[in-house]
Every structure is written in structure tokens, then in C-alpha cells.
PDB file of C-alpha atoms and ligand atoms in Angstrom:
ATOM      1  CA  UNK A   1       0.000   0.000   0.000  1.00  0.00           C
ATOM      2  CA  UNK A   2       1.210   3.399  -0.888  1.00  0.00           C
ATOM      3  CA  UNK A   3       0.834   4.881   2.697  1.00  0.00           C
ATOM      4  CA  UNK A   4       0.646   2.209   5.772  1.00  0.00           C
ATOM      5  CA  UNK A   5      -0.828   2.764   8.761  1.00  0.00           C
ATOM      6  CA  UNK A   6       0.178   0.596  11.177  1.00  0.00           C
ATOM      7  CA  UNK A   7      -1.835  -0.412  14.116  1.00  0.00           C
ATOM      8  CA  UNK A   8      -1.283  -2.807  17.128  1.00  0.00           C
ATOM      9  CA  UNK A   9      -3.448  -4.563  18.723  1.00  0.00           C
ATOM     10  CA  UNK A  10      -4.082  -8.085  21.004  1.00  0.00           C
ATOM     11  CA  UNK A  11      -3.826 -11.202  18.979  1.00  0.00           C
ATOM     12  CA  UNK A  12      -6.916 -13.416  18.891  1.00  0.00           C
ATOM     13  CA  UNK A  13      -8.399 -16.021  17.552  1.00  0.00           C
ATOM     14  CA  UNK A  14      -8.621 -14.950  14.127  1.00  0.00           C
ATOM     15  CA  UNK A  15      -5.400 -14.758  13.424  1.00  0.00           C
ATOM     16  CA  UNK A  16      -4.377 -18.307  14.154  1.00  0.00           C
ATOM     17  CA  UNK A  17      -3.967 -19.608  10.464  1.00  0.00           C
ATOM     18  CA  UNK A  18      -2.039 -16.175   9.678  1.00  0.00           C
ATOM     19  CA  UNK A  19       0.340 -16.519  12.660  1.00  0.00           C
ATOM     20  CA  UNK A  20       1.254 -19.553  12.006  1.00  0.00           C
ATOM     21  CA  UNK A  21       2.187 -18.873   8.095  1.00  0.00           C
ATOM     22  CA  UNK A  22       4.237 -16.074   9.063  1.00  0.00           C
ATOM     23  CA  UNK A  23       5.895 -18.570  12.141  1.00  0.00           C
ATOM     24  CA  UNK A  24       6.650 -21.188   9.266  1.00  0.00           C
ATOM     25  CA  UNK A  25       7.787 -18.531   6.608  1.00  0.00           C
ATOM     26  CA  UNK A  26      10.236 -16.507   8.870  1.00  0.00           C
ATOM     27  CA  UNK A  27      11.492 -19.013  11.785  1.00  0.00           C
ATOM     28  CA  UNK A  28      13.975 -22.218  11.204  1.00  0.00           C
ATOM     29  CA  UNK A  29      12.480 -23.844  14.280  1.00  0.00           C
ATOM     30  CA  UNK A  30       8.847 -25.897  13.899  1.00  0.00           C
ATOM     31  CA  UNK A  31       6.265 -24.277  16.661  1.00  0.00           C
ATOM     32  CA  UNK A  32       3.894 -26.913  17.760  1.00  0.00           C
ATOM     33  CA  UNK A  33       0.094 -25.825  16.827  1.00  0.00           C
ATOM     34  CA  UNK A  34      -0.471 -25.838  21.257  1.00  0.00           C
ATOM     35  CA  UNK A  35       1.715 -22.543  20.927  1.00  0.00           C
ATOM     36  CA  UNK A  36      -0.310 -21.363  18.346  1.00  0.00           C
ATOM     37  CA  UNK A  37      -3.357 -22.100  20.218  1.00  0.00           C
ATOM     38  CA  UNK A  38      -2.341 -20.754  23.859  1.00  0.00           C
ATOM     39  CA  UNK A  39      -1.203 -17.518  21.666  1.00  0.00           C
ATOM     40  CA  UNK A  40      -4.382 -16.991  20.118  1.00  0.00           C
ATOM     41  CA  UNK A  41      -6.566 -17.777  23.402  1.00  0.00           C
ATOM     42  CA  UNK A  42      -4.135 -15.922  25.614  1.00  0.00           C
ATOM     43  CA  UNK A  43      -3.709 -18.805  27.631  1.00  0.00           C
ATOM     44  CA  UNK A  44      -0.101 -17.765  29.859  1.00  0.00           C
ATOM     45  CA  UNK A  45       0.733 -15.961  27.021  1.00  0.00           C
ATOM     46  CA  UNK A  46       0.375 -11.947  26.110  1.00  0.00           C
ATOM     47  CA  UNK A  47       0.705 -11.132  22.218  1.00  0.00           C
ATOM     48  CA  UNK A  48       0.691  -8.131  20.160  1.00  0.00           C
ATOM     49  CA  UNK A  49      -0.453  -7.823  16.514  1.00  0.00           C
ATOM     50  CA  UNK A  50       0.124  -4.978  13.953  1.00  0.00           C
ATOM     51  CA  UNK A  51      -1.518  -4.764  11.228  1.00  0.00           C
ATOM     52  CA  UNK A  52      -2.121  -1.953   8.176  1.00  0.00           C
ATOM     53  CA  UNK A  53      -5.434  -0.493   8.371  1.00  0.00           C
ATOM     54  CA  UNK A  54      -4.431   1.121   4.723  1.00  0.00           C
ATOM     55  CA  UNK A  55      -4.835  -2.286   2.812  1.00  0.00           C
ATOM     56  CA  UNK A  56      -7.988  -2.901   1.221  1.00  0.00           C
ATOM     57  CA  UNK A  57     -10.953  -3.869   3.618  1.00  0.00           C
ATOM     58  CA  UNK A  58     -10.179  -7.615   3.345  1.00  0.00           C
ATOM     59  CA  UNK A  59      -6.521  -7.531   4.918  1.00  0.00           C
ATOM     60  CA  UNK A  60      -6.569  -4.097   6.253  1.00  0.00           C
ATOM     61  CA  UNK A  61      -6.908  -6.181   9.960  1.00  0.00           C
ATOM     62  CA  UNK A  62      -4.302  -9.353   8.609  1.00  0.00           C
ATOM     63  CA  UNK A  63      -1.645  -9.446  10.400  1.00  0.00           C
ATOM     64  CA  UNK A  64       2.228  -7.784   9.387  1.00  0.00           C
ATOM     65  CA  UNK A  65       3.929  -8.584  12.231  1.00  0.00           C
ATOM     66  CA  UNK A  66       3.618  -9.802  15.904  1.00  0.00           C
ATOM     67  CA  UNK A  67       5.527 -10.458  19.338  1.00  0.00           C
ATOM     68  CA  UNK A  68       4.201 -13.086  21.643  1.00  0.00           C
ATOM     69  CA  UNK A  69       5.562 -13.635  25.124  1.00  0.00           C
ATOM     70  CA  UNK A  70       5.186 -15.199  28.463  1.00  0.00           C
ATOM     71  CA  UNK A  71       4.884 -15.240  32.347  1.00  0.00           C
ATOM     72  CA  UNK A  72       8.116 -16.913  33.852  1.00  0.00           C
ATOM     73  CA  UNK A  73       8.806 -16.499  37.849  1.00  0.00           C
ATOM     74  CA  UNK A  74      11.944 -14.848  38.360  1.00  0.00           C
ATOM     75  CA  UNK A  75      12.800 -17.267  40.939  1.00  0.00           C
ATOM     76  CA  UNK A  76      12.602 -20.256  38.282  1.00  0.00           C
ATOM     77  CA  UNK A  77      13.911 -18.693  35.609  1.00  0.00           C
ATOM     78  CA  UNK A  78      17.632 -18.662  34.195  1.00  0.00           C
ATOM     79  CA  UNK A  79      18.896 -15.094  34.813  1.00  0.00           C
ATOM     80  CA  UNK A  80      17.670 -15.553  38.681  1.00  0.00           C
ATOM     81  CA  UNK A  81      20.979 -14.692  39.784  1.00  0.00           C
ATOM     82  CA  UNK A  82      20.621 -11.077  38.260  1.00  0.00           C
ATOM     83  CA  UNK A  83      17.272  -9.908  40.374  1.00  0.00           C
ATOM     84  CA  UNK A  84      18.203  -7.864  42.899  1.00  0.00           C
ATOM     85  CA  UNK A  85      15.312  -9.266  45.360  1.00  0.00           C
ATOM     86  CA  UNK A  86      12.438  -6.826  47.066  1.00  0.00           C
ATOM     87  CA  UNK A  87      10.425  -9.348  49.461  1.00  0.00           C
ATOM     88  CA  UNK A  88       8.097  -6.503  49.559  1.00  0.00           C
ATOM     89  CA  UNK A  89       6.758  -7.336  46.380  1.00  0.00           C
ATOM     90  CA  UNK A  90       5.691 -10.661  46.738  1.00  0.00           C
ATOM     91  CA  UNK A  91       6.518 -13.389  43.775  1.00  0.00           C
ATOM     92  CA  UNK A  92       8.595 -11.270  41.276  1.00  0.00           C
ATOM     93  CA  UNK A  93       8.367 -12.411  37.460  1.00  0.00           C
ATOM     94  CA  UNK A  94       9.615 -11.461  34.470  1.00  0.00           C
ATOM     95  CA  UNK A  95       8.172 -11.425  30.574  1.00  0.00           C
ATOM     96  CA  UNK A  96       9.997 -14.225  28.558  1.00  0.00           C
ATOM     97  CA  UNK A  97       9.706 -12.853  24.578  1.00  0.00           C
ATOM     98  CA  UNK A  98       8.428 -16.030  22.606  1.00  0.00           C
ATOM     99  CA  UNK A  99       8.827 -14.823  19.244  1.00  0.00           C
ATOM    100  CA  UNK A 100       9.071 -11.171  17.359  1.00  0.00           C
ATOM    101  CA  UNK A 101       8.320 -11.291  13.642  1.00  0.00           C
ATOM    102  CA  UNK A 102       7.663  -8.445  10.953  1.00  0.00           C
ATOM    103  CA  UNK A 103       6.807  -9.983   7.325  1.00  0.00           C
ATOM    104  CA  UNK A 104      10.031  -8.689   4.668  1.00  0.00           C
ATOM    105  CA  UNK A 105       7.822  -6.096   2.795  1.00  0.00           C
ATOM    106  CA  UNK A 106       7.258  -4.107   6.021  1.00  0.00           C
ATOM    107  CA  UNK A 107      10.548  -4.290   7.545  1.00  0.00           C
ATOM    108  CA  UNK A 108      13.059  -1.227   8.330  1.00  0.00           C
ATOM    109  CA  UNK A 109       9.709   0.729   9.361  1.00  0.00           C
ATOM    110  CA  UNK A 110       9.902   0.786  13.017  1.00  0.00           C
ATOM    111  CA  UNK A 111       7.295  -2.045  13.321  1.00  0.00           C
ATOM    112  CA  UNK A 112       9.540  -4.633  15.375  1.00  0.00           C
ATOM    113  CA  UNK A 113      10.955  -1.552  17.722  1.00  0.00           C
ATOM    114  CA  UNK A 114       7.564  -0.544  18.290  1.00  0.00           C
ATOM    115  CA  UNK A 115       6.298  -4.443  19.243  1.00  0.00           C
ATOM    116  CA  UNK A 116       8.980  -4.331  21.576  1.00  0.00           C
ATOM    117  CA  UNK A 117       8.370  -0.887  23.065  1.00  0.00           C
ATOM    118  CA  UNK A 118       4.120  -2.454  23.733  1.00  0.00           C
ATOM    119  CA  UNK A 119       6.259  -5.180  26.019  1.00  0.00           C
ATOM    120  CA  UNK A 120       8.069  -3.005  27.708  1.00  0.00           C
ATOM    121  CA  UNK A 121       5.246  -0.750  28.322  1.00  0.00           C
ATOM    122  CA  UNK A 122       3.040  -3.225  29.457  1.00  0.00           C
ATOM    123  CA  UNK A 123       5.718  -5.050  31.848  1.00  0.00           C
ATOM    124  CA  UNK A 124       6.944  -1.762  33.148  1.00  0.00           C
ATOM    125  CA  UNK A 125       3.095  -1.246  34.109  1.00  0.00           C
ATOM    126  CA  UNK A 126       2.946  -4.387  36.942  1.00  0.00           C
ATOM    127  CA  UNK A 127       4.525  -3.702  39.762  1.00  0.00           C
ATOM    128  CA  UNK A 128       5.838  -7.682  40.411  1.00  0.00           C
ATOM    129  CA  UNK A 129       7.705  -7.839  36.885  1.00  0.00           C
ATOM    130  CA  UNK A 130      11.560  -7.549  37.045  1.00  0.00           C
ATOM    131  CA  UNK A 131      12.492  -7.447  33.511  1.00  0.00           C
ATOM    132  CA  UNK A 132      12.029  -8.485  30.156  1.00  0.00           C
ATOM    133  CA  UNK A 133      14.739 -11.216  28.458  1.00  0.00           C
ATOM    134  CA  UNK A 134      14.601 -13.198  25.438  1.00  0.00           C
ATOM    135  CA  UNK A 135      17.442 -15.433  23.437  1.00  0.00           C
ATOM    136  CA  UNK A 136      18.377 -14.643  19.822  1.00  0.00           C
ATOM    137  CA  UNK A 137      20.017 -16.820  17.446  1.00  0.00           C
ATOM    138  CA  UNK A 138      23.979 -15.441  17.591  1.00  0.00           C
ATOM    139  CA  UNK A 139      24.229 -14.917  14.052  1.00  0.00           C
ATOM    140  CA  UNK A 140      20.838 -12.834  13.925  1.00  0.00           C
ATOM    141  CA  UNK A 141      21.991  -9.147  13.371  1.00  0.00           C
ATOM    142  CA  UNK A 142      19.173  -7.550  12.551  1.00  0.00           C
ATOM    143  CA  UNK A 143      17.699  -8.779  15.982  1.00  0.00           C
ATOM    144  CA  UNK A 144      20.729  -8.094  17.477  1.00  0.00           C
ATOM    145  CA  UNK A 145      20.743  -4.871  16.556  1.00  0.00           C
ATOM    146  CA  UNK A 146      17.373  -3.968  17.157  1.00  0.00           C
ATOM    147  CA  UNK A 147      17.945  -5.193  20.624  1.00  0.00           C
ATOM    148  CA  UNK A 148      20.995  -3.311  21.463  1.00  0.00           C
ATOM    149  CA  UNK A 149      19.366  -0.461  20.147  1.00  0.00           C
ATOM    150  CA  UNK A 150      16.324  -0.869  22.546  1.00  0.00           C
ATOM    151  CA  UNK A 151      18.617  -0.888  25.532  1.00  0.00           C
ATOM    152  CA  UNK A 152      18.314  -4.649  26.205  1.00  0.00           C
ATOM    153  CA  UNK A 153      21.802  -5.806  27.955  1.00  0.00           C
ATOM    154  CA  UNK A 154      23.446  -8.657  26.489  1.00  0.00           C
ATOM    155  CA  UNK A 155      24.202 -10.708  29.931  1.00  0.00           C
ATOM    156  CA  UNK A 156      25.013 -14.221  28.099  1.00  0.00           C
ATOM    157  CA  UNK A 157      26.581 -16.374  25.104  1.00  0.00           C
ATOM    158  CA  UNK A 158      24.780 -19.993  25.080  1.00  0.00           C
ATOM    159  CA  UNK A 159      26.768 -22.397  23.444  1.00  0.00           C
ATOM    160  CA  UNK A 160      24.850 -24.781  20.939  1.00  0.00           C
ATOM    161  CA  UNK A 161      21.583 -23.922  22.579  1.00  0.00           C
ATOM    162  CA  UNK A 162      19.615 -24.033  19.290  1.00  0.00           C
ATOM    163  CA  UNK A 163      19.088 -27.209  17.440  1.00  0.00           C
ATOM    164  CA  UNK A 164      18.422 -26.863  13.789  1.00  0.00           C
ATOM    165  CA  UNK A 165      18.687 -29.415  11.254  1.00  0.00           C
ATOM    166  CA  UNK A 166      21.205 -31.066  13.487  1.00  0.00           C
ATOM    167  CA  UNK A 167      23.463 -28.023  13.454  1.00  0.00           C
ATOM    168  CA  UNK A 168      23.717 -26.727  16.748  1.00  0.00           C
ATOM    169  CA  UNK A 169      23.694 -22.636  16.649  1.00  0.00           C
ATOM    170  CA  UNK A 170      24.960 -20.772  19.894  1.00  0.00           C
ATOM    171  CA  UNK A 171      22.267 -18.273  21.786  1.00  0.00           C
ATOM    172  CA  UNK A 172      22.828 -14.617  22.986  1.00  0.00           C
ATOM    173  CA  UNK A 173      20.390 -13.962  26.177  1.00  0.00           C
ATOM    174  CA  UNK A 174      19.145 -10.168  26.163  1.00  0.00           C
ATOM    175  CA  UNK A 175      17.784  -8.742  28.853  1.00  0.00           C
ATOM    176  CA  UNK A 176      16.025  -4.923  29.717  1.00  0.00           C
ATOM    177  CA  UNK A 177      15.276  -4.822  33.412  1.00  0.00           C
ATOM    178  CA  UNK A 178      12.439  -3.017  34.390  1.00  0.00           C
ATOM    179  CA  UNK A 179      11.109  -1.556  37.814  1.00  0.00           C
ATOM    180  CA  UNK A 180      14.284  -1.631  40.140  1.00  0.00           C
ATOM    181  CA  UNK A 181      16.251  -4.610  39.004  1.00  0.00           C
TER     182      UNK A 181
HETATM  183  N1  ACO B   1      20.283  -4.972   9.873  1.00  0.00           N
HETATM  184  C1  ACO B   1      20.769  -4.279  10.921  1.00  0.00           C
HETATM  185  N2  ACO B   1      19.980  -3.732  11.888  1.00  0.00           N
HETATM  186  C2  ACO B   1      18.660  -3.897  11.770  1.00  0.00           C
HETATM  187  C3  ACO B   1      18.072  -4.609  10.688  1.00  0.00           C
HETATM  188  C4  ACO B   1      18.950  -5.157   9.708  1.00  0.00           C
HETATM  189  N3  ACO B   1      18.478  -5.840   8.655  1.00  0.00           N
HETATM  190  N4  ACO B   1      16.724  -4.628  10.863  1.00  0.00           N
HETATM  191  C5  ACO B   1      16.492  -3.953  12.012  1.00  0.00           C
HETATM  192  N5  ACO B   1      17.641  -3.510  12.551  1.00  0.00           N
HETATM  193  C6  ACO B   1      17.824  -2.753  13.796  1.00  0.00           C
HETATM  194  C7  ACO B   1      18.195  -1.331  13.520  1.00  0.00           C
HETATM  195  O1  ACO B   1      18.954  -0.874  14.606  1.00  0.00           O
HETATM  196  C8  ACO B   1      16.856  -0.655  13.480  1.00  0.00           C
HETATM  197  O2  ACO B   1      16.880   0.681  13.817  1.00  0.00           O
HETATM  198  P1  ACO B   1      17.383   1.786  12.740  1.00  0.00           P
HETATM  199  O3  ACO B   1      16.840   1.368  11.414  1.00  0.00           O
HETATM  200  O4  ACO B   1      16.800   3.049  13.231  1.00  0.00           O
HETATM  201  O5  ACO B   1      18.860   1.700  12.818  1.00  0.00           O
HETATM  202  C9  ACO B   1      16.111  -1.368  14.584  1.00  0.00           C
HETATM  203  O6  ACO B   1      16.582  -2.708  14.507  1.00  0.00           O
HETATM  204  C10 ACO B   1      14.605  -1.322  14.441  1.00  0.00           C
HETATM  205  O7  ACO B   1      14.213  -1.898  13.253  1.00  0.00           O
HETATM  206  P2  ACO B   1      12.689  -2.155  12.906  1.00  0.00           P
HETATM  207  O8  ACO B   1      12.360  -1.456  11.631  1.00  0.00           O
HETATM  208  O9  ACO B   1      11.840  -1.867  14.096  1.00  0.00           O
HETATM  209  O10 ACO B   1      12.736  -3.743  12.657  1.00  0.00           O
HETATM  210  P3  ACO B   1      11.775  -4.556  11.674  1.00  0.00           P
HETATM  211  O11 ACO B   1      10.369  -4.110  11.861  1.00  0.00           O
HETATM  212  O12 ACO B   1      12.346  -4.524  10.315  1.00  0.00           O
HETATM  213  O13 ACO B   1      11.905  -6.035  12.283  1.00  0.00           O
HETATM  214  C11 ACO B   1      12.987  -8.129  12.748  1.00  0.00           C
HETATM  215  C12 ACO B   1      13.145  -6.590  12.700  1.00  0.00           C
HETATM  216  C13 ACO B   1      11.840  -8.495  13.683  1.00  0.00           C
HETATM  217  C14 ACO B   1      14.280  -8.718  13.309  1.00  0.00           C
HETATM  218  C15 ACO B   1      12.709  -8.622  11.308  1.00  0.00           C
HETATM  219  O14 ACO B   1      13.863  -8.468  10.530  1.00  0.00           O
HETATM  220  C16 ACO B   1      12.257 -10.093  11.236  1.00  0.00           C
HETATM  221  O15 ACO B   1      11.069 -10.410  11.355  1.00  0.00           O
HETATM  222  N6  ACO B   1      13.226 -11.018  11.024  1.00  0.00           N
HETATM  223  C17 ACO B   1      12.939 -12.465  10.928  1.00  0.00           C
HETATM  224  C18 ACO B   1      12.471 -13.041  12.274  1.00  0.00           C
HETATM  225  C19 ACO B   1      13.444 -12.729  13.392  1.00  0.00           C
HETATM  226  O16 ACO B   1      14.649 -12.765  13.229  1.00  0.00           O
HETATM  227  N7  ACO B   1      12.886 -12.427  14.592  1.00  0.00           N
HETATM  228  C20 ACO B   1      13.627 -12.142  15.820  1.00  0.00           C
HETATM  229  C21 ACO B   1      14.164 -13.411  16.363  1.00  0.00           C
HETATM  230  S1  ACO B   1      14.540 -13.265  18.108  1.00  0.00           S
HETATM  231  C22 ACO B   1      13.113 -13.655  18.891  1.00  0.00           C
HETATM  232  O17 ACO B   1      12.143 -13.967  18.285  1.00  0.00           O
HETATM  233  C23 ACO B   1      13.068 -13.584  20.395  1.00  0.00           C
END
């Protein structure tokens, strides 16, 4: 379309056989269709959809990119050692990113930095959460950058932690921490 305008919104259920094309098309890894399911019904999982409300009435709500995360308690999780603890606050968690996708003809718009931002917003709005982390493919620049860019802290190198056509690929864990951490 000659002028987007890009909205975001929750994902729900109509967007299941969409999500998972664009899952297929732009990931290496195979997501089961449960993910694609609890994503959809916002089961443990939050999810934000943009979409271009300048394409013609029949895709103007399809959509162009996405970023679906979940619930993790800080205590269980992997970067525990990095919380610094308030036992005011009762059982402190943090928002694990799932997956952050932006189909190719509406990349280098802002689209995945704004995704991202809706996270942050939303963690940054509960008092309990501690921080936001994900893990990115090593050799993923674009991600990379964006990260980096979005003032996530790179705070670990995973060696062979992705399994992909029985190549194993190392991991880089990002993390923004949010609220005191
Ligand atoms: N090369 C270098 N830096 C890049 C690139 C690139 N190709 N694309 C984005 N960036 C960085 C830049 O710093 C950019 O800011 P700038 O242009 O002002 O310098 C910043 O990211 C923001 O870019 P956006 O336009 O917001 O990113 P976009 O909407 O194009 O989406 C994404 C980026 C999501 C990585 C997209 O390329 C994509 O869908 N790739 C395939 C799927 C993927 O790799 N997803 C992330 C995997 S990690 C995970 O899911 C947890």
C-alpha cells in the first residue's frame, strides 16, 4: 500500500492460520500448533499484533507482524541470579519474549521496535515484573541490533543452545530490566 498505517493490537483467535504462516515462513524452528493455540486464546501468554489499516478492507486487519511472550517467575527462571530481590513485592516475574516477527515487505519501518516498546510498556506497568529477556540466534543481526538499540543488555553467550537441522547454533540472552532490578 502506498501509505501504511500501522496499528497494534491483542492477537486473537482470528489470526491463528495467519500466525502460524508467518511462524513457518520466517522461523527455522517448527512451533507446535499448542503454541499457536495458547497464543491466540491468551492462555499464559500476552501477544501483540500490527496490522495496516491502509490495505484494502479484506486484509486491512491481517496481520504484518507480531511479538508473543510469556509469564516466567523470576525465581525459576535462568537469569535468577541477576534480580536484585524486594520481598516486599511478593513473587517477582519477568516477561519471557516467545517470538518477534515483521513480514520482509514491512521491515526497516519501526514495526519490530515498536512491538517491543508495547512489552516493555506493558511489563513496566505491573509492579511484580523484574524485567524483560529473550534469546536470539547469535548470528541474527538484525535482531541483534534492534535489541541493542532498545537498551536490552546482552548478559550471556549460550553455546549450541539451538538445534536446527542437526546443526547446533549458539544463543545470545538479552535482557532490559524493568522496575528496580
Ligand atoms: N540490519 C541491521 N539492523 C537492523 C536490521 C537489519 N536488517 N533490521 C532492524 N535492525 C535494527 C536497527 O537498529 C533498526 O533501527 P534503525 O533502522 O533506526 O537503525 C532497529 O533494529 C529497528 O528496526 P525495525 O524497523 O523496528 O525492525 P523490523 O520491523 O524490520 O523487524 C525483525 C526486525 C523483527 C528482526 C525482522 O527483521 C524479522 O522479522 N526477522 C525475521 C524473524 C526474526 O529474526 N525475529 C527475531 C528473532 S529473536 C526472537 O524472536 C526472540
Amino acid at each position: 500500500s502506498l501509505c501504511p498505517s500501522i496499528h497494534y493490537r491483542p492477537i486473537n483467535p482470528n489470526d491463528l492460520d495467519r500466525l502460524e504462516q508467518i511462524h513457518r515462513d520466517i522461523f527455522p524452528i517448527k512451533y507446535e500448533s499448542e503454541f499457536f493455540q495458547s497464543v491466540v486464546n491468551g492462555v499464559d501468554i500476552v501477544s501483540w499484533a500490527a496490522v495496516d489499516r491502509s490495505r484494502p478492507d479484506d486484509h486491512s486487519d491481517e496481520l504484518i507482524g507480531f511479538v508473543t511472550a510469556k509469564f516466567v517467575l523470576a525465581k525459576d527462571s535462568e537469569i535468577d541470579d541477576l534480580i536484585h530481590y524486594d520481598s516486599s513485592k511478593g513473587e517477582e516475574t519477568l516477561i519471557y519474549i516467545l517470538t518477534l516477527g515483521v513480514v520482509e515487505t514491512y521491515r526497516n519501518r519501526g514495526i519490530a521496535m515498536s512491538l517491543i516498546s508495547e512489552v516493555i510498556k506493558y511489563a513496566s506497568g505491573l509492579s511484580v515484573c523484574r524485567g524483560v529477556y529473550l534469546h536470539v540466534i547469535a548470528h541474527n543481526n538484525a535482531a541483534i541490533c534492534l535489541y541493542k538499540r532498545l537498551m536490552f543488555r546482552c548478559v550471556r553467550r549460550l553455546h549450541g543452545f539451538y538445534l536446527i537441522n542437526r546443526h547446533h547454533f549458539d544463543a545470545f540472552l538479552f535482557v532490559y530490566f524493568i522496575n528496580g532490578s
